[in-house]
PDB file of C-alpha atoms in Angstrom:
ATOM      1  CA  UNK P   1       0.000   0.000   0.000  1.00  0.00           C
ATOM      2  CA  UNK P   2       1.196   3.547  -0.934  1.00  0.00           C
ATOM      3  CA  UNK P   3      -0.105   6.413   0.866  1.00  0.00           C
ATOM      4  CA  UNK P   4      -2.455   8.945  -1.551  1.00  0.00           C
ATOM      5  CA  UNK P   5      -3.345  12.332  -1.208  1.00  0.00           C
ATOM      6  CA  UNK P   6      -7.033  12.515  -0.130  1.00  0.00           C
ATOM      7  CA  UNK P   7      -9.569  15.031  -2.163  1.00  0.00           C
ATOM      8  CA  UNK P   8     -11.399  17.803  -1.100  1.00  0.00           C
ATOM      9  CA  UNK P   9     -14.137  15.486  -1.448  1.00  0.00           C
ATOM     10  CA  UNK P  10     -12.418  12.381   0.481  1.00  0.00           C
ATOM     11  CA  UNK P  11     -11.807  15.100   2.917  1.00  0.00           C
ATOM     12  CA  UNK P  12     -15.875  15.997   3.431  1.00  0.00           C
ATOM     13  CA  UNK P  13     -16.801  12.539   3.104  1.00  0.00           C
ATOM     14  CA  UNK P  14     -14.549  11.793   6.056  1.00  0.00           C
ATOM     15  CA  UNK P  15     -15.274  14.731   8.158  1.00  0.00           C
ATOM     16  CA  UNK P  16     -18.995  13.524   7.868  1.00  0.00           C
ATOM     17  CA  UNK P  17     -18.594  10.071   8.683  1.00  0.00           C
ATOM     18  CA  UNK P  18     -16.153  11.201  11.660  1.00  0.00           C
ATOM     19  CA  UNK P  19     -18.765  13.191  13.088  1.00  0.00           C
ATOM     20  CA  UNK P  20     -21.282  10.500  12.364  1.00  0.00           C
ATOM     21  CA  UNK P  21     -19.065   8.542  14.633  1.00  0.00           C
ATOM     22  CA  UNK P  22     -18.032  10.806  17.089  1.00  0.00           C
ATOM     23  CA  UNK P  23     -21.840  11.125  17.920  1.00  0.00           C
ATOM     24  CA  UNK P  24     -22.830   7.516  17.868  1.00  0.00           C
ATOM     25  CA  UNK P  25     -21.573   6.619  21.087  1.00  0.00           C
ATOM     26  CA  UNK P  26     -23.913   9.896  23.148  1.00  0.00           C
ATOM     27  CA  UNK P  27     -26.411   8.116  21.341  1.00  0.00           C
ATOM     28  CA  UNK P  28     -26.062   4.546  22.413  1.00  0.00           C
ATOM     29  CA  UNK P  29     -25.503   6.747  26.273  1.00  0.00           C
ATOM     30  CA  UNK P  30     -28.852   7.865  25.933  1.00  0.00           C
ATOM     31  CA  UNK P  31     -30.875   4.604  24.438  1.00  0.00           C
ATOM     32  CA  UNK P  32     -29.070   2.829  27.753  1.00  0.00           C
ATOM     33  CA  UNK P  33     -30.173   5.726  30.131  1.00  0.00           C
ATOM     34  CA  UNK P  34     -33.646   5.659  28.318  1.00  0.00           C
ATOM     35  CA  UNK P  35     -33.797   1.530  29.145  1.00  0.00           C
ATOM     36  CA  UNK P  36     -32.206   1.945  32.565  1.00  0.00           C
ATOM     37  CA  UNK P  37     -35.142   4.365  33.343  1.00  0.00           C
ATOM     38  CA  UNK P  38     -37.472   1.866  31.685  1.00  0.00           C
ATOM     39  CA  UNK P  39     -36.116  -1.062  34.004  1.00  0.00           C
ATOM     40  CA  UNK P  40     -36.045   1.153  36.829  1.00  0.00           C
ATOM     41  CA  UNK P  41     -39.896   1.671  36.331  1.00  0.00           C
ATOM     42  CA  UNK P  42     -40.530  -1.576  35.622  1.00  0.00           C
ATOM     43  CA  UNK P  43     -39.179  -2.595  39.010  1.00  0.00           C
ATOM     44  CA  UNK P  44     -40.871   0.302  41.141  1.00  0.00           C
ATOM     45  CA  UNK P  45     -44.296  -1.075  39.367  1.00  0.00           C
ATOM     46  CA  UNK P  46     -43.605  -4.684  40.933  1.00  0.00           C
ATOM     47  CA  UNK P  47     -41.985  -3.637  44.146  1.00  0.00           C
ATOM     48  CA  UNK P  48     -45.076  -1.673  44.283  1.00  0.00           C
ATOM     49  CA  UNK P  49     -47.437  -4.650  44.028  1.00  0.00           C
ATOM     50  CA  UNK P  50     -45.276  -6.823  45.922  1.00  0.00           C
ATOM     51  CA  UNK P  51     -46.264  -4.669  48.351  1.00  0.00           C
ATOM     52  CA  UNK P  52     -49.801  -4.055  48.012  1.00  0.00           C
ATOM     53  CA  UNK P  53     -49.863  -8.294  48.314  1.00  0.00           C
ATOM     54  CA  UNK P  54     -48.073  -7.884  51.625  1.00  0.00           C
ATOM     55  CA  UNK P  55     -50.134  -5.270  52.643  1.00  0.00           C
ATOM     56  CA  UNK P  56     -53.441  -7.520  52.048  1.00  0.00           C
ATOM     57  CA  UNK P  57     -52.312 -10.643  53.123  1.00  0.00           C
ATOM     58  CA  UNK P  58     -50.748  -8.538  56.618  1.00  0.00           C
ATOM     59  CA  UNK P  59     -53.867  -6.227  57.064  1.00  0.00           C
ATOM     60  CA  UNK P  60     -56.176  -9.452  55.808  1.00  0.00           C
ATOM     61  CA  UNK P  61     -58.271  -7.171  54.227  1.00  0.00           C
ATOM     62  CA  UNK P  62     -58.346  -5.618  50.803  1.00  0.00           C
ATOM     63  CA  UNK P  63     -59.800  -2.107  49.581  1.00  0.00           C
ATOM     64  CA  UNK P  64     -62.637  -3.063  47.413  1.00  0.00           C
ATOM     65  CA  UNK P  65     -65.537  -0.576  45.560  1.00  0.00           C
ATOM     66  CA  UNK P  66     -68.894  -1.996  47.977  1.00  0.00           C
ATOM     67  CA  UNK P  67     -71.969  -0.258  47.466  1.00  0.00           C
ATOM     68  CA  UNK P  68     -73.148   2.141  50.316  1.00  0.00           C
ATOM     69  CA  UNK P  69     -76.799   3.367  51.142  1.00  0.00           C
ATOM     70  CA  UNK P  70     -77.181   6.462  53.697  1.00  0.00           C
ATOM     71  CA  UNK P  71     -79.652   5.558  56.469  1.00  0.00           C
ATOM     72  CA  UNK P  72     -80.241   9.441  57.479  1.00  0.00           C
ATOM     73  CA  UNK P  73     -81.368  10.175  61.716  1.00  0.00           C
ATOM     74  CA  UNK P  74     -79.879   6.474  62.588  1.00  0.00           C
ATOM     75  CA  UNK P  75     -78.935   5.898  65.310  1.00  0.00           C
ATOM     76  CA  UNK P  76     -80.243   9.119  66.667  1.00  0.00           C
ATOM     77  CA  UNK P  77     -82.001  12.363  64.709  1.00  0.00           C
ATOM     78  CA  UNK P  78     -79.179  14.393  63.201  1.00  0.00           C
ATOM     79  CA  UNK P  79     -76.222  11.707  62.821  1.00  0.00           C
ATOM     80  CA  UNK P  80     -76.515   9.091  59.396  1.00  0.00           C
ATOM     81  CA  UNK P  81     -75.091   5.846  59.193  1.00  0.00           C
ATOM     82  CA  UNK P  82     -73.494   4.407  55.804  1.00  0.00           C
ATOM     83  CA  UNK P  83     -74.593   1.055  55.371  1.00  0.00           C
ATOM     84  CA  UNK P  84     -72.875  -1.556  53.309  1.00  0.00           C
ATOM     85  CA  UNK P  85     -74.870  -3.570  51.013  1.00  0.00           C
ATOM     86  CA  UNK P  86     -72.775  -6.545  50.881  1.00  0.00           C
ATOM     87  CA  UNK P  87     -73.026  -7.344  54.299  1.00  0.00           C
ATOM     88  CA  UNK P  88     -76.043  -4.658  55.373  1.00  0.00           C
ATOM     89  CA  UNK P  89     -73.637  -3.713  58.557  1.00  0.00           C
ATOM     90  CA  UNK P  90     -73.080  -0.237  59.426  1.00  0.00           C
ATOM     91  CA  UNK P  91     -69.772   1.071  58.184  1.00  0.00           C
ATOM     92  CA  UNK P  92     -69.350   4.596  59.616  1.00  0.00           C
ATOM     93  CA  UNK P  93     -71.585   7.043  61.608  1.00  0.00           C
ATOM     94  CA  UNK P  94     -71.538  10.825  61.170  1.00  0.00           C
ATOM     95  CA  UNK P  95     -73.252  14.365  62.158  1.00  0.00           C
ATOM     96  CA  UNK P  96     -75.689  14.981  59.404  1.00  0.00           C
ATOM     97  CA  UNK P  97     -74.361  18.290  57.306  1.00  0.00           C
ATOM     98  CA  UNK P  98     -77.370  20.583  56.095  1.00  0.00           C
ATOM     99  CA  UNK P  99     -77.728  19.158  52.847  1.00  0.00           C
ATOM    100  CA  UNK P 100     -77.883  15.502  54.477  1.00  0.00           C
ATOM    101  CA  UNK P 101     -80.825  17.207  56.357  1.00  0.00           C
ATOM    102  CA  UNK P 102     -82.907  18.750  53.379  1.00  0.00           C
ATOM    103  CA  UNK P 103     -82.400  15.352  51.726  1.00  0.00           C
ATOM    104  CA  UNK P 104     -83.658  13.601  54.360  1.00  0.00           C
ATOM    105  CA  UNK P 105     -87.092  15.814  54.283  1.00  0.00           C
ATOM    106  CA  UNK P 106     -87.158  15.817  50.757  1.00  0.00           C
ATOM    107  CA  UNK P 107     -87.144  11.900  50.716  1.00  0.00           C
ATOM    108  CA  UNK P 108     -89.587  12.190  54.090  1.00  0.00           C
ATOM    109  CA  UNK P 109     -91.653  14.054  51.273  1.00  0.00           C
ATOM    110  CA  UNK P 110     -91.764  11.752  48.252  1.00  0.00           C
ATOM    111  CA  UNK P 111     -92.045   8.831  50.656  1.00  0.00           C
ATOM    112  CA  UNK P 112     -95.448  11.122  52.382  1.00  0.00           C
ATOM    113  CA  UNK P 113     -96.611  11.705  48.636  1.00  0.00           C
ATOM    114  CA  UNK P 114     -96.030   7.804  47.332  1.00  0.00           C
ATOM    115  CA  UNK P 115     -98.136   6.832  49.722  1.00  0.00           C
TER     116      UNK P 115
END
């Protein structure tokens, strides 16, 4: 092999394909960065339900949608108790608010007027 001058061309063509190069590896850093975050997430999601399954098997319980109905001046006029359907067992008393009250009369009403 004998050495030969390069082009102005050769010259571009190089320069390009240098910088093509030069940038190649800050792109493979940020794919890997970009997976890493990926994996990272990945592994917060299933540490998360890990312990969520801990948390239920622990607590024996798990939080579930039940439906509810609002028993208003139970036990006593001006507290409500939320009932659970699923099991019809009280789940939590509280001090009626002024819109539980006007709902109670209003159903007190209809109730008057169905009959």
């Amino acid at each position: 092999m004998i050495p030969v001058a390069l082009t102005d061309e050769e010259k571009i063509e190089i320069g390009q394909n240098l910088t093509e190069k030069l940038m190649r590896p800050r792109e493979l850093e940020e794919q890997r960065k970009e997976e890493m975050q990926k994996f990272k997430m990945q592994i917060m999601g299933e540490a998360a339900e890990v312990q969520h399954l801990t948390d239920m098997l622990h607590n024996g319980t798990e939080e579930r949608p039940v439906k509810c109905e609002v028993v208003y001046h139970m036990p006593v006029m001006g507290m409500k108790t939320i009932m659970r359907l699923d099991t019809n067992e009280p789940f939590d008393e509280k001090d009626m608010t002024a819109a539980d009250t006007k709902r109670a009369e209003e159903l007190m009403t209809q109730q008057t007027n169905d009959l």
